[in-house]
Coordinates of C-alpha atoms in Angstrom, one line a residue:
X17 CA -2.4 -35.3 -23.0
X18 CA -0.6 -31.7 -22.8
X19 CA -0.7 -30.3 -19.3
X20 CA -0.3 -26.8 -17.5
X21 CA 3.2 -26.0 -16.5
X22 CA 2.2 -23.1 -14.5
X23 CA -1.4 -21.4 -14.5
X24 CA -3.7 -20.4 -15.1
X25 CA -2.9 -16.9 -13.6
X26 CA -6.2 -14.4 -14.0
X27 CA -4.6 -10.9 -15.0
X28 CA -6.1 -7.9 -16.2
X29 CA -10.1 -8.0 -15.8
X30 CA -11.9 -4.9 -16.4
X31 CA -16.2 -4.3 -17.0
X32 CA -16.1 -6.6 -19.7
X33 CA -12.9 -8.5 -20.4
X34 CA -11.0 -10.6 -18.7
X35 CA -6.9 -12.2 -19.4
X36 CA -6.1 -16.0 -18.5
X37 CA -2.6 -16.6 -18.6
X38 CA -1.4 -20.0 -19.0
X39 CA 2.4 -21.9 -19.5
X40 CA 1.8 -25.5 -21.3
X41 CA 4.1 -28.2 -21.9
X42 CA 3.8 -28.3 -25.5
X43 CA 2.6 -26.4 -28.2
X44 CA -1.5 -26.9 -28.0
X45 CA -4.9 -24.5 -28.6
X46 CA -6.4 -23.1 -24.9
X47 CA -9.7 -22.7 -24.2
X48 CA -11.2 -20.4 -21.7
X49 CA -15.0 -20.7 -21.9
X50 CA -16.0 -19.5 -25.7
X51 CA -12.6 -18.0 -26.3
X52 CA -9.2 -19.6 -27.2
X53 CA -5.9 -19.0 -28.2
X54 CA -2.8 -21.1 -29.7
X55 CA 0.5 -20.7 -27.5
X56 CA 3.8 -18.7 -29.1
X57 CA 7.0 -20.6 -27.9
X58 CA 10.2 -19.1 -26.4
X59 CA 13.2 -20.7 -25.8
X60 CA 11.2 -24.3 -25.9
X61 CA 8.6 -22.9 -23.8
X62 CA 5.3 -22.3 -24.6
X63 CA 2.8 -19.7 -23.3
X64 CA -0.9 -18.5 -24.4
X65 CA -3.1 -15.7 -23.0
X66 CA -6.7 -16.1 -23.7
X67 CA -8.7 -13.0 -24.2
X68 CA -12.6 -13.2 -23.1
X69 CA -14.7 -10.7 -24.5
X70 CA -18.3 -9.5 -23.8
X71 CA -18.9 -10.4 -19.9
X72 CA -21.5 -8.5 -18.1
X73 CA -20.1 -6.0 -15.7
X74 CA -19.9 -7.2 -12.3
X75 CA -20.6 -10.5 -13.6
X76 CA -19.4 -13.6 -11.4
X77 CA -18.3 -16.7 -14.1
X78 CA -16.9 -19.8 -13.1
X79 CA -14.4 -21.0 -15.7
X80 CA -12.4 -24.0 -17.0
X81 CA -9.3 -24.4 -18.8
X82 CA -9.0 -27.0 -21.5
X83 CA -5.9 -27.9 -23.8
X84 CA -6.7 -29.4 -27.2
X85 CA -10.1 -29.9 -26.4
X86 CA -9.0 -31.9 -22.8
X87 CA -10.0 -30.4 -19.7
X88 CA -6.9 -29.7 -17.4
X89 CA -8.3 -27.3 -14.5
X90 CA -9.3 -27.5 -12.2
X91 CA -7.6 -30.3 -11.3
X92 CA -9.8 -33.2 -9.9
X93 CA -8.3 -33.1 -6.6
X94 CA -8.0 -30.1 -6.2
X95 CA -9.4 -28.5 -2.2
X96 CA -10.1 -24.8 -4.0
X97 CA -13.6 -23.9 -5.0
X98 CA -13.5 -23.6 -8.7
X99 CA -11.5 -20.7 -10.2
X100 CA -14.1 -17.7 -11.7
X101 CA -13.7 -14.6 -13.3
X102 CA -15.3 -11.2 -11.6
X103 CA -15.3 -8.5 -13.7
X104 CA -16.0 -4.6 -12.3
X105 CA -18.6 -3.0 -11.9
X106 CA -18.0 0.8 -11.7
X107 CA -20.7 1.5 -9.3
X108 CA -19.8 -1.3 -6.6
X109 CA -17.1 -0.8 -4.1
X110 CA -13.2 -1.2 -5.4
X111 CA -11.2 -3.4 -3.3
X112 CA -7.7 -3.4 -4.1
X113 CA -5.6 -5.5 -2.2
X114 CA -1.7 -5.0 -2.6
X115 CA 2.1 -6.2 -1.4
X116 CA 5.6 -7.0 -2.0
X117 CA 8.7 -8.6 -1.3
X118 CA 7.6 -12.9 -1.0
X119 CA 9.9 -15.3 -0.9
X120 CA 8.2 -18.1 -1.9
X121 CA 7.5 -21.1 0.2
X122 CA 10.1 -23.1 -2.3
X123 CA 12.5 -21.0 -0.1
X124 CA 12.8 -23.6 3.3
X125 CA 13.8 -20.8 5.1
X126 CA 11.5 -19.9 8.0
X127 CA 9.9 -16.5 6.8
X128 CA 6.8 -16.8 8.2
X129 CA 3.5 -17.8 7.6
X130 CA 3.2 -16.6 3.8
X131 CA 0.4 -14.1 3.2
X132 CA -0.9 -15.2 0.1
X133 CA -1.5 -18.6 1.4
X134 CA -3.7 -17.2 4.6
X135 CA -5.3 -14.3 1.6
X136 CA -6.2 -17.7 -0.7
X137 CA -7.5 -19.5 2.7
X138 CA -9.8 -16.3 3.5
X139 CA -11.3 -16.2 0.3
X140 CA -11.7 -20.4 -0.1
X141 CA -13.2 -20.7 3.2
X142 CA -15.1 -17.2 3.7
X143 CA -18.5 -18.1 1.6
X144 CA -20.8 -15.7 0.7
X145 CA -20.1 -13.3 3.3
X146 CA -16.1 -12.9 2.1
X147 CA -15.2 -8.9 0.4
X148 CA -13.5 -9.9 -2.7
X149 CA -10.8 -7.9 -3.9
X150 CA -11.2 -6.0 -7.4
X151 CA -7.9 -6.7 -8.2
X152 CA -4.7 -8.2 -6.2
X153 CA -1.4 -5.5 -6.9
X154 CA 1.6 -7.2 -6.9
X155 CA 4.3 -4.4 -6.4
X156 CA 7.9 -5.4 -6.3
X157 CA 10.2 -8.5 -5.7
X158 CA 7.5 -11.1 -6.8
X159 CA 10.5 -13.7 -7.0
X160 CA 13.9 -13.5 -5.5
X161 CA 16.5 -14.2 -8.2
X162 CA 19.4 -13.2 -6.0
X163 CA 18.5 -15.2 -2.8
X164 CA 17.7 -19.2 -3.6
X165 CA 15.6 -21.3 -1.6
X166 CA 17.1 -25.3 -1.4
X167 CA 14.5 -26.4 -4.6
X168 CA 16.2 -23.8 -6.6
X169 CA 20.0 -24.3 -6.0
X170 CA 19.2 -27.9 -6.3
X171 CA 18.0 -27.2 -9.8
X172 CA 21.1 -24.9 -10.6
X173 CA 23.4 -27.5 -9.4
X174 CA 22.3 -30.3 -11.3
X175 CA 22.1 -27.8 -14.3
X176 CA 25.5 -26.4 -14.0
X177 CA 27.2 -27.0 -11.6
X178 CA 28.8 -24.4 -9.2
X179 CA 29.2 -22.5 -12.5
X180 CA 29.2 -18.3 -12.3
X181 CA 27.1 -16.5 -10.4
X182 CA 27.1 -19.0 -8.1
X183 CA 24.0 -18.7 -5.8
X184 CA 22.1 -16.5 -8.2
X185 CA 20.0 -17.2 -11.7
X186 CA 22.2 -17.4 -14.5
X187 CA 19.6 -17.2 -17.6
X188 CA 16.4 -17.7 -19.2
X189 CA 15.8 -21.3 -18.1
X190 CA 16.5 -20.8 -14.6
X191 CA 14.1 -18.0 -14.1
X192 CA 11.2 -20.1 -16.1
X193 CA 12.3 -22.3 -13.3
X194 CA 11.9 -20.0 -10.1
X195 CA 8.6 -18.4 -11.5
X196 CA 7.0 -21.9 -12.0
X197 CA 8.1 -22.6 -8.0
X198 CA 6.8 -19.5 -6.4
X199 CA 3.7 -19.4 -8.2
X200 CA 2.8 -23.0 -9.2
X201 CA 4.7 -25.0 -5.9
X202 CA 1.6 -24.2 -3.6
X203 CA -1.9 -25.4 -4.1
X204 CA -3.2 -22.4 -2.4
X205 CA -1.3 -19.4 -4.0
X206 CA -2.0 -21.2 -7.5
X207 CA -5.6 -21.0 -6.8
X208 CA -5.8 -17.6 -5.4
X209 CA -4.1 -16.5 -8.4
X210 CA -6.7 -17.8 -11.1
X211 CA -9.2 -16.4 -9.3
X212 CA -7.9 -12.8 -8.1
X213 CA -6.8 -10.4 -11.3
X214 CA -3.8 -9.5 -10.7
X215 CA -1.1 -6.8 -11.7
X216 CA 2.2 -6.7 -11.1
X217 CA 5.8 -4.4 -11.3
X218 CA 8.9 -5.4 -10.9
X219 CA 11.6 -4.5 -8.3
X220 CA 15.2 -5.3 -7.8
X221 CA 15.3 -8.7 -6.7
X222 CA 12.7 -9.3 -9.6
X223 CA 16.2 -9.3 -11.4
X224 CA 19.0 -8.7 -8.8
X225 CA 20.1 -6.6 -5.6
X226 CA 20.0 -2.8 -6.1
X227 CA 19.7 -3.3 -9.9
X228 CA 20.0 0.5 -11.1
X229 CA 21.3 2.0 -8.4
X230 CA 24.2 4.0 -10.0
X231 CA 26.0 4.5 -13.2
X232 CA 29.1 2.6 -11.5
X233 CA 26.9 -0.4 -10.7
X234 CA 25.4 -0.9 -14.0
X235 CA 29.5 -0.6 -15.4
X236 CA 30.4 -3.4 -12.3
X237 CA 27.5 -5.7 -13.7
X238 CA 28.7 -5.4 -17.2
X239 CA 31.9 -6.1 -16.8
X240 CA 31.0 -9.8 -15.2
X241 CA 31.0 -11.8 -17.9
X242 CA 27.6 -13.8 -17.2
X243 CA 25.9 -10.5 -16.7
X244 CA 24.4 -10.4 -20.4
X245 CA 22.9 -13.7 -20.1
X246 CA 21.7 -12.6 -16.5
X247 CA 19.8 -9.4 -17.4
X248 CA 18.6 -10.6 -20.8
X249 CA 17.0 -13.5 -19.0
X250 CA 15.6 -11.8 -16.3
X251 CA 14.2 -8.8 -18.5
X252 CA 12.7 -11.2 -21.2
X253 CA 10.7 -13.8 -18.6
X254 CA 9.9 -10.7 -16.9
X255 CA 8.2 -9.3 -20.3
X256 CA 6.4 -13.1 -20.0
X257 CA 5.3 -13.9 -17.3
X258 CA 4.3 -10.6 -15.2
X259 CA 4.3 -7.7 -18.0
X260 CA 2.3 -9.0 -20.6
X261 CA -0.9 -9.7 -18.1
X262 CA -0.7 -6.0 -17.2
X263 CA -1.5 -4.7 -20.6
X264 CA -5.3 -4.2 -21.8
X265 CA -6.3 -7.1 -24.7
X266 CA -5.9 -3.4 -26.8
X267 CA -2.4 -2.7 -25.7
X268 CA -1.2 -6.3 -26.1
X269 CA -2.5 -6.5 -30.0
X270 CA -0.6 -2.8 -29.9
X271 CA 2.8 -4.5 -28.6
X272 CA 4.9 -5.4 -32.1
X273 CA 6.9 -8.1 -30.0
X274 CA 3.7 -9.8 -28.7
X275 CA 2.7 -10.1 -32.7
X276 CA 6.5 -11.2 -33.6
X277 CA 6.6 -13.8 -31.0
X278 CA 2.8 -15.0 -32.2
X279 CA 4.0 -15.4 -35.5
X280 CA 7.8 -17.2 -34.9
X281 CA 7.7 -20.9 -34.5
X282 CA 10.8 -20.3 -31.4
X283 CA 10.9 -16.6 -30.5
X284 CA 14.0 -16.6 -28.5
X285 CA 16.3 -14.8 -30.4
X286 CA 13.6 -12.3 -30.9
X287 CA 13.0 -11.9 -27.1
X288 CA 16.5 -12.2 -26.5
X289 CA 17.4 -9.1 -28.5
X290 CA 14.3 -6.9 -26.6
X291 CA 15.6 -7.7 -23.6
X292 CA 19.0 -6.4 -24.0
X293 CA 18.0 -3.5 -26.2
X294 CA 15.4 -3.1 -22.9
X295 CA 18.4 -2.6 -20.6
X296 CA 21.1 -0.4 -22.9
X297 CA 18.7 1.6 -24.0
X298 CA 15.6 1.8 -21.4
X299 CA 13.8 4.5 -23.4
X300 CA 12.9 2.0 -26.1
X301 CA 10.4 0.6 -23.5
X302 CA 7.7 1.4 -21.4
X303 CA 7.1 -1.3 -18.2
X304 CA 4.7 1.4 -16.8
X305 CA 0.6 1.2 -17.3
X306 CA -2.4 2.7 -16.0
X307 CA -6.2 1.8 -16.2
X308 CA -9.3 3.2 -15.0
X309 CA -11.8 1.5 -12.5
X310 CA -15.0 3.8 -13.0
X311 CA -14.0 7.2 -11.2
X312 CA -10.5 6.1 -10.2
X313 CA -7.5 5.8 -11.8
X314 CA -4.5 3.6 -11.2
X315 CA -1.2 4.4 -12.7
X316 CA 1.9 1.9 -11.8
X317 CA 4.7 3.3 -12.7
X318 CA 8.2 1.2 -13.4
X319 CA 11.1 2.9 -11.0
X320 CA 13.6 0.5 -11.7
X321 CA 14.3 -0.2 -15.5
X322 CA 13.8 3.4 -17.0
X323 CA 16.2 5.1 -14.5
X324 CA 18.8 7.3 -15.9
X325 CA 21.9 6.8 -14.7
X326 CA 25.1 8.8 -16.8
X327 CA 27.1 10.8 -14.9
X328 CA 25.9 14.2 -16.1
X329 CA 22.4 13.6 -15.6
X330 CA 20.4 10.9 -12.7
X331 CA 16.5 10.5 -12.7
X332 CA 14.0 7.9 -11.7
X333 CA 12.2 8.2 -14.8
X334 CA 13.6 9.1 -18.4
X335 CA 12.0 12.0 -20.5
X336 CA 9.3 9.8 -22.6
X337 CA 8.5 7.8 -19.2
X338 CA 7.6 11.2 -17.4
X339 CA 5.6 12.9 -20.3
X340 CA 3.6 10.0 -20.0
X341 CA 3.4 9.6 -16.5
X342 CA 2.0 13.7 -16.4
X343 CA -0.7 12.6 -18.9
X344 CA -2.3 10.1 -17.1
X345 CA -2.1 12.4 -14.1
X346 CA -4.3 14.8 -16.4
X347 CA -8.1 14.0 -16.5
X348 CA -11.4 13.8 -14.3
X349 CA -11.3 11.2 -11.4
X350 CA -12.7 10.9 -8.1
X351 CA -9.0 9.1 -6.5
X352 CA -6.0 8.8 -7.7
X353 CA -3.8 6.1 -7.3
X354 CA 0.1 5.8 -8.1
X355 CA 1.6 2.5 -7.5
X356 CA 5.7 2.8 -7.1
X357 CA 7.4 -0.8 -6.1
X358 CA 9.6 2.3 -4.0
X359 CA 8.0 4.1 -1.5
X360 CA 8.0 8.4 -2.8
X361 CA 7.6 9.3 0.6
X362 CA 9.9 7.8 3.1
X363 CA 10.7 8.5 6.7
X364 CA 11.9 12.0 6.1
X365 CA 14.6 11.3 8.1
X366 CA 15.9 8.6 5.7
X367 CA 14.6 10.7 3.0
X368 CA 17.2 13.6 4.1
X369 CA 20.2 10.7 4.1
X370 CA 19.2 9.6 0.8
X371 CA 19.4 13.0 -0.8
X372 CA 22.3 13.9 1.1
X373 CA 23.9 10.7 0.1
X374 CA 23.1 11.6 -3.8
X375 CA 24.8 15.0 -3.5
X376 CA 28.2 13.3 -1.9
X377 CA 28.0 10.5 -4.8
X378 CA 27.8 13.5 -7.0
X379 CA 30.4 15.5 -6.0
X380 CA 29.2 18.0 -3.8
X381 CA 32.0 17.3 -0.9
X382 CA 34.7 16.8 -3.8
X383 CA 36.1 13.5 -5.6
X384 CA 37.3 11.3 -2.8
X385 CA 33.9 12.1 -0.9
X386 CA 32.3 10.9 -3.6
X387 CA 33.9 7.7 -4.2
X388 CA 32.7 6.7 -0.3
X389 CA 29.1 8.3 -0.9
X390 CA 29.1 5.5 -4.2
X391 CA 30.2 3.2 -1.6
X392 CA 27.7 4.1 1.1
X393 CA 24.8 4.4 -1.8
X394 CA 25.3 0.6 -2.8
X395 CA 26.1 -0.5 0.6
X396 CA 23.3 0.9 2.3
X397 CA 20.7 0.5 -0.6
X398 CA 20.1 4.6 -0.6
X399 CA 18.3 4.6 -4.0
X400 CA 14.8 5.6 -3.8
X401 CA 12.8 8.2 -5.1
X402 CA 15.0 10.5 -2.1
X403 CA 17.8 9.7 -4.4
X404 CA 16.8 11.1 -7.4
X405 CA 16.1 14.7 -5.9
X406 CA 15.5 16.3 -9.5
X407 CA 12.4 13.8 -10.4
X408 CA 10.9 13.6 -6.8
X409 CA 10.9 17.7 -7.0
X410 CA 9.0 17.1 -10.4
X411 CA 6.5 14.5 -9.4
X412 CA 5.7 16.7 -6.0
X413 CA 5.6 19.2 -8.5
X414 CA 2.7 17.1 -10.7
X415 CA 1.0 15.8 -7.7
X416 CA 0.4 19.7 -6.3
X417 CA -1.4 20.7 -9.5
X418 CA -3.5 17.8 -9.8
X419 CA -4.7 18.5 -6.1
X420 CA -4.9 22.3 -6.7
X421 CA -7.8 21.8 -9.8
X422 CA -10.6 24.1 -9.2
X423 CA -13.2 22.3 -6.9
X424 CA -15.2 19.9 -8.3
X425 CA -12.1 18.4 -10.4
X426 CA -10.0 17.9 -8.0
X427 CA -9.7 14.0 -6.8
X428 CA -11.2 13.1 -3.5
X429 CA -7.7 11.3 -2.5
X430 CA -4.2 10.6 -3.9
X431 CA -2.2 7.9 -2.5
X432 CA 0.9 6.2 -3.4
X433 CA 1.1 2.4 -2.9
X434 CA 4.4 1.1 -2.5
X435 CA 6.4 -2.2 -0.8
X436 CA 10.6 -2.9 -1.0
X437 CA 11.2 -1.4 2.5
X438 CA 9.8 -4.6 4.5
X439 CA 8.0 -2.6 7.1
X440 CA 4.7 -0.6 6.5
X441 CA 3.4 2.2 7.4
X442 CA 0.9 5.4 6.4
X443 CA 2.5 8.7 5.8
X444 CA 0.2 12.0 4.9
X445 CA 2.1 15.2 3.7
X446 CA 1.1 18.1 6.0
X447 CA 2.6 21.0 3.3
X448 CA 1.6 22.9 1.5
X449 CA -2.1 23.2 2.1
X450 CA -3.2 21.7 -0.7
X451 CA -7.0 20.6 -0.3
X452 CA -6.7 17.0 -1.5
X453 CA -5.4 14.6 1.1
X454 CA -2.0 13.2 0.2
X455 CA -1.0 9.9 1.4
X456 CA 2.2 7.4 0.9
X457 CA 0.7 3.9 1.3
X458 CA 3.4 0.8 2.5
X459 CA 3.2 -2.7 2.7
X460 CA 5.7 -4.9 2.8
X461 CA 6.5 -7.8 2.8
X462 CA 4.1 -10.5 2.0
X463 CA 6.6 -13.1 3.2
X464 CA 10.4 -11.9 4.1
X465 CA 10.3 -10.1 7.7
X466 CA 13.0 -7.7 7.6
X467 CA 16.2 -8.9 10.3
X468 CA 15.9 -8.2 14.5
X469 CA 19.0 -6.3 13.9
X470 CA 17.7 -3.4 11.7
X471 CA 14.7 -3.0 13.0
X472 CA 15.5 -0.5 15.9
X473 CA 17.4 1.8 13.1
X474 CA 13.9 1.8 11.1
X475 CA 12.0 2.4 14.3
X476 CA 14.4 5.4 15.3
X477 CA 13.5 6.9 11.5
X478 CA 10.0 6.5 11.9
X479 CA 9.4 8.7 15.0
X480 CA 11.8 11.9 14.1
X481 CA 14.0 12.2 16.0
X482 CA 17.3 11.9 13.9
X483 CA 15.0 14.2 11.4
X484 CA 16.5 17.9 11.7
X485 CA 20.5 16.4 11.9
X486 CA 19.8 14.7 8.5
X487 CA 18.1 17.7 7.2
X488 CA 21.4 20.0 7.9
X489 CA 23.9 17.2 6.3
X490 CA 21.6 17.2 3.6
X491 CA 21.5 20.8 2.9
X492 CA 25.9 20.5 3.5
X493 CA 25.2 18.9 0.2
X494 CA 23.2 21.4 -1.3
X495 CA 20.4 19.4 -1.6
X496 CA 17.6 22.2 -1.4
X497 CA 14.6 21.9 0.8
X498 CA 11.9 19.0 -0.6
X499 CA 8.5 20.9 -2.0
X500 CA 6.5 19.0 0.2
X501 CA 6.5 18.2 3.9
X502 CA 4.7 15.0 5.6
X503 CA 5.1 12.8 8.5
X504 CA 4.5 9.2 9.4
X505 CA 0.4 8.6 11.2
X506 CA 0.5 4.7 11.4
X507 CA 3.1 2.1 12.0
X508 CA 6.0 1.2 11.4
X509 CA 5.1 -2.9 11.1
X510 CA 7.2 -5.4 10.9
X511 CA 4.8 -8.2 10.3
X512 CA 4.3 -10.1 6.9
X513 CA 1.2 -8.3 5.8
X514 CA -1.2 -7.6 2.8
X515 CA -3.1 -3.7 2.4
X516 CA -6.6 -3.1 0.6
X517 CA -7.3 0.4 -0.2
X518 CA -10.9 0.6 -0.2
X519 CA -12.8 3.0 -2.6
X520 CA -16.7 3.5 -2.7
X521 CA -18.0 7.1 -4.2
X522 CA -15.5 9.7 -2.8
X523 CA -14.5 7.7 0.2
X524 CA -11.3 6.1 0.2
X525 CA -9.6 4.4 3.3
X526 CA -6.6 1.4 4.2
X527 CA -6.4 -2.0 6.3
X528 CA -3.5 -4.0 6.8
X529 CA -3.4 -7.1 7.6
X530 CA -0.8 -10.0 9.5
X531 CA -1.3 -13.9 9.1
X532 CA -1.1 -15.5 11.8
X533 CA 0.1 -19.2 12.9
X534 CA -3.2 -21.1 11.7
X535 CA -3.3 -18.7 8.6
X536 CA -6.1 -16.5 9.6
X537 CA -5.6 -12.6 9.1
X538 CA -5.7 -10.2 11.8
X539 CA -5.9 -6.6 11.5
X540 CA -2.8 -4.3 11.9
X541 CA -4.3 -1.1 11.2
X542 CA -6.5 1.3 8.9
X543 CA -6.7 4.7 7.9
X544 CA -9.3 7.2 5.9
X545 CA -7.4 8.3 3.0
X546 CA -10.1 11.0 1.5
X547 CA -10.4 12.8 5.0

């Protein structure tokens, strides 16, 4: 009898369709009630998404998963309700619940009580009376390739040895390997996820530490000799098992790769060569999506991979990647949401560093400054959207005249949803006056609580006070003043925590949440986002 490897996983679920994601042992037909699919292998691995069609909207359908005709989940003993699909409907509520940065429980380390686990208990135990989310966001550093629990070096060692990069992923095999722990290691986290839709992006952990930071650190990577095996491995089970889930049933059968792969009897090679033409050559692919849940819109937008990073030109987003980031900003819709795995609008004060830091890495203070600003960049992790001063003058830019529409057009809300920084908080631009609320939502992490020891530091940027020095250094750099102005309303937390924005007709508002010891959630905070 074949059995599941890892999965199901419940990804994209609109009105009427729904994605099950699965990872067999072998090569084997799935079924998911009336629909199936055959698995496509990779690097003796073998995957299947099953596409079901035709569901009522805000339909409620219990589901099983059966390999060759054998029925493999739920399991028997399993102390989760059975997994079911919920699709939307556009005139209830839209609940979606969002974080980033978890280190699995496979890593031993104490990092808390994990989120997800307490989110699956909620739901599991909640009956009737339990606010399911529409959809669960996933938005940065969903595993950590750089930072091993003990059940993954264990695995590496027996592999390989203490073979280079020791303490790190090496390739293909070894991320199938860390996916399958942090999502299939835990009885409640494997429930919750094939029974919550759920999106994902990636951040730098997703492959390693500050991954695109700088033209000089994408020439250090290359130059390490396991690198290419690295990056091609973490790009390609990347493409497997968060991207394709994303995608629309329409946009998969639209992807040649996903027909390539369909069609090869071991796709590796085929895989293998995206990947690495993914990385050289970013513009060849598009990691971003966007789909619409009645009157709003959700655009997730990939601020890692499609960087560019010569030395005569930085941005957060190459040319094709922000043409079509501007035309999903274009359209009718009552909120608009813009998930970024990096937060647009930081502190200000840290945002001021940041874009100080790019001008001295650029050359503003002359050569030698700029060889210490590189240093200080990668050092000091000063590589968010502050960083690339040119495309977060563009976005504010694209956000302003989406705002500014003539009433009636213009969306109730805009928010930004964003993890990495492992603290969260709610930050509202003040200026200019621009008639739509404007909001920067964080939450992070689900499970890795950032250290005692930089805490105060994060604390100090939150309230202002360094704010008008950084400002001055910045503008030293000639770093010209950012087109909007905001400040932080709620937080900073430290806590582990998961966010559900909240939508219902033109109303839009926030909760965060902490688990506590016994896995319960308790409220951190909320916020109206629409007013």
């Amino acid at each position: 009898m074949t059995r599941l490897v890892l999965g199901p996983l419940l990804r994209h679920v609109d009105d009427r369709a729904a994605t099950v994601w699965v990872e067999t042992e072998q090569p084997c037909e799935v079924r998911v009630l009336d629909s199936t699919a055959h698995t496509f292998t990779v690097h003796g691995h073998h995957y299947a998404l099953v596409e079901i069609d035709g569901l009522e909207p805000g339909s409620d359908t219990p589901y099983e998963v059966a390999l060759d005709g054998e029925k493999v989940w739920p399991e028997p003993e399993s102390n989760f309700p059975p997994s079911r699909i919920r699709t939307i409907d556009p005139r209830d509520e839209l609940r979606i619940a969002f974080g980033s940065c978890r280190r699995s429980p496979a890593a031993e380390t104490a990092y808390g009580v994990d989120t997800l686990i307490a989110y699956a208990h909620r739901l599991a135990d909640g009956g009737e009376s339990v606010n399911w989310p529409s959809v669960l966001l996933m938005i940065g550093d969903q595993v950590y390739a750089d930072e091993l629990g003990d059940k993954m070096r264990k695995f590496i060692t027996e592999r390989r040895g203490d073979e280079a990069p020791e303490g790190e992923l090496s390739d293909f095999e070894e991320y199938c390997h860390l996916y399958q722990l942090a999502w299939g290691e835990d009885e409640a986290v494997r429930w919750l996820l094939s029974t919550v839709p759920s999106l994902m992006i990636f951040d730098d952990h997703d492959i390693r530490d500050d991954w695109n930071t700088s033209h000089t650190w994408r020439q250090e990577m290359w130059s390490q000799p396991w690198w290419e095996k690295r990056i091609v491995g973490g790009l390609g089970t990347y493409w497997i098992y968060q991207h394709l889930g994303n995608l629309s049933a329409k946009d998969r059968a639209e992807d040649p790769l996903y027909a390539k792969l369909r069609a090869a009897g071991d796709g590796g090679e085929l895989l293998d060569e995206f990947a690495e033409c993914a990385d050289k050559s970013p513009e060849t692919t598009r990691w971003s999506y966007a789909h619409d849940y009645g009157d709003t819109r959700l655009i997730v937008v990939d601020s890692r991979s499609s960087r560019v990073l010569t030395p005569d030109r930085r941005a957060m987003l190459d040319d094709g990647e922000l043409t079509w980031f501007e035309e999903q900003c274009a359209g009718d819709f009552d909120h608009l949401l813009i998930g970024s795995s990096l937060p647009y609008l930081l502190p200000a004060s840290i945002h001021h560093a940041e874009a100080w830091n790019e001008g001295v890495a650029e050359g503003a203070w002359g050569r030698r400054a700029a060889r210490l600003g590189e240093k200080i960049r990668q050092g000091a992790d000063l590589e968010h959207w502050a960083a690339f001063e040119r495309s977060f003058r563009t976005v504010a830019e694209d956000i302003i005249k989406v705002a500014g529409r003539e009433q009636g057009s213009a969306p109730a809300s805009i928010a930004f949803l964003s993890g990495d920084v492992h603290y969260s908080y709610l930050a509202r631009v003040t200026a200019p006056s621009i008639g739509t609320p404007v909001s920067q939502v964080v939450c992070s992490p689900l499970r890795n609580p950032l250290e005692r020891k930089f805490k105060f530091a994060q604390k100090l940027a939150c309230n202002g006070v360094l704010t008008g020095m950084l400002r001055s250094l910045a503008r030293s750099a000639k770093v010209p003043r950012p087109p909007l102005r905001w400040r932080i309303t709620k937080g900073p937390w430290f806590d582990n925590a998961i966010a559900t924005v909240k939508i219902s007709g033109r109303v839009s508002m926030v909760i965060w949440e902490t688990p506590d010891a016994d896995t319960s959630l308790t409220e951190l905070g909320r916020a109206e986002l629409s007013a």
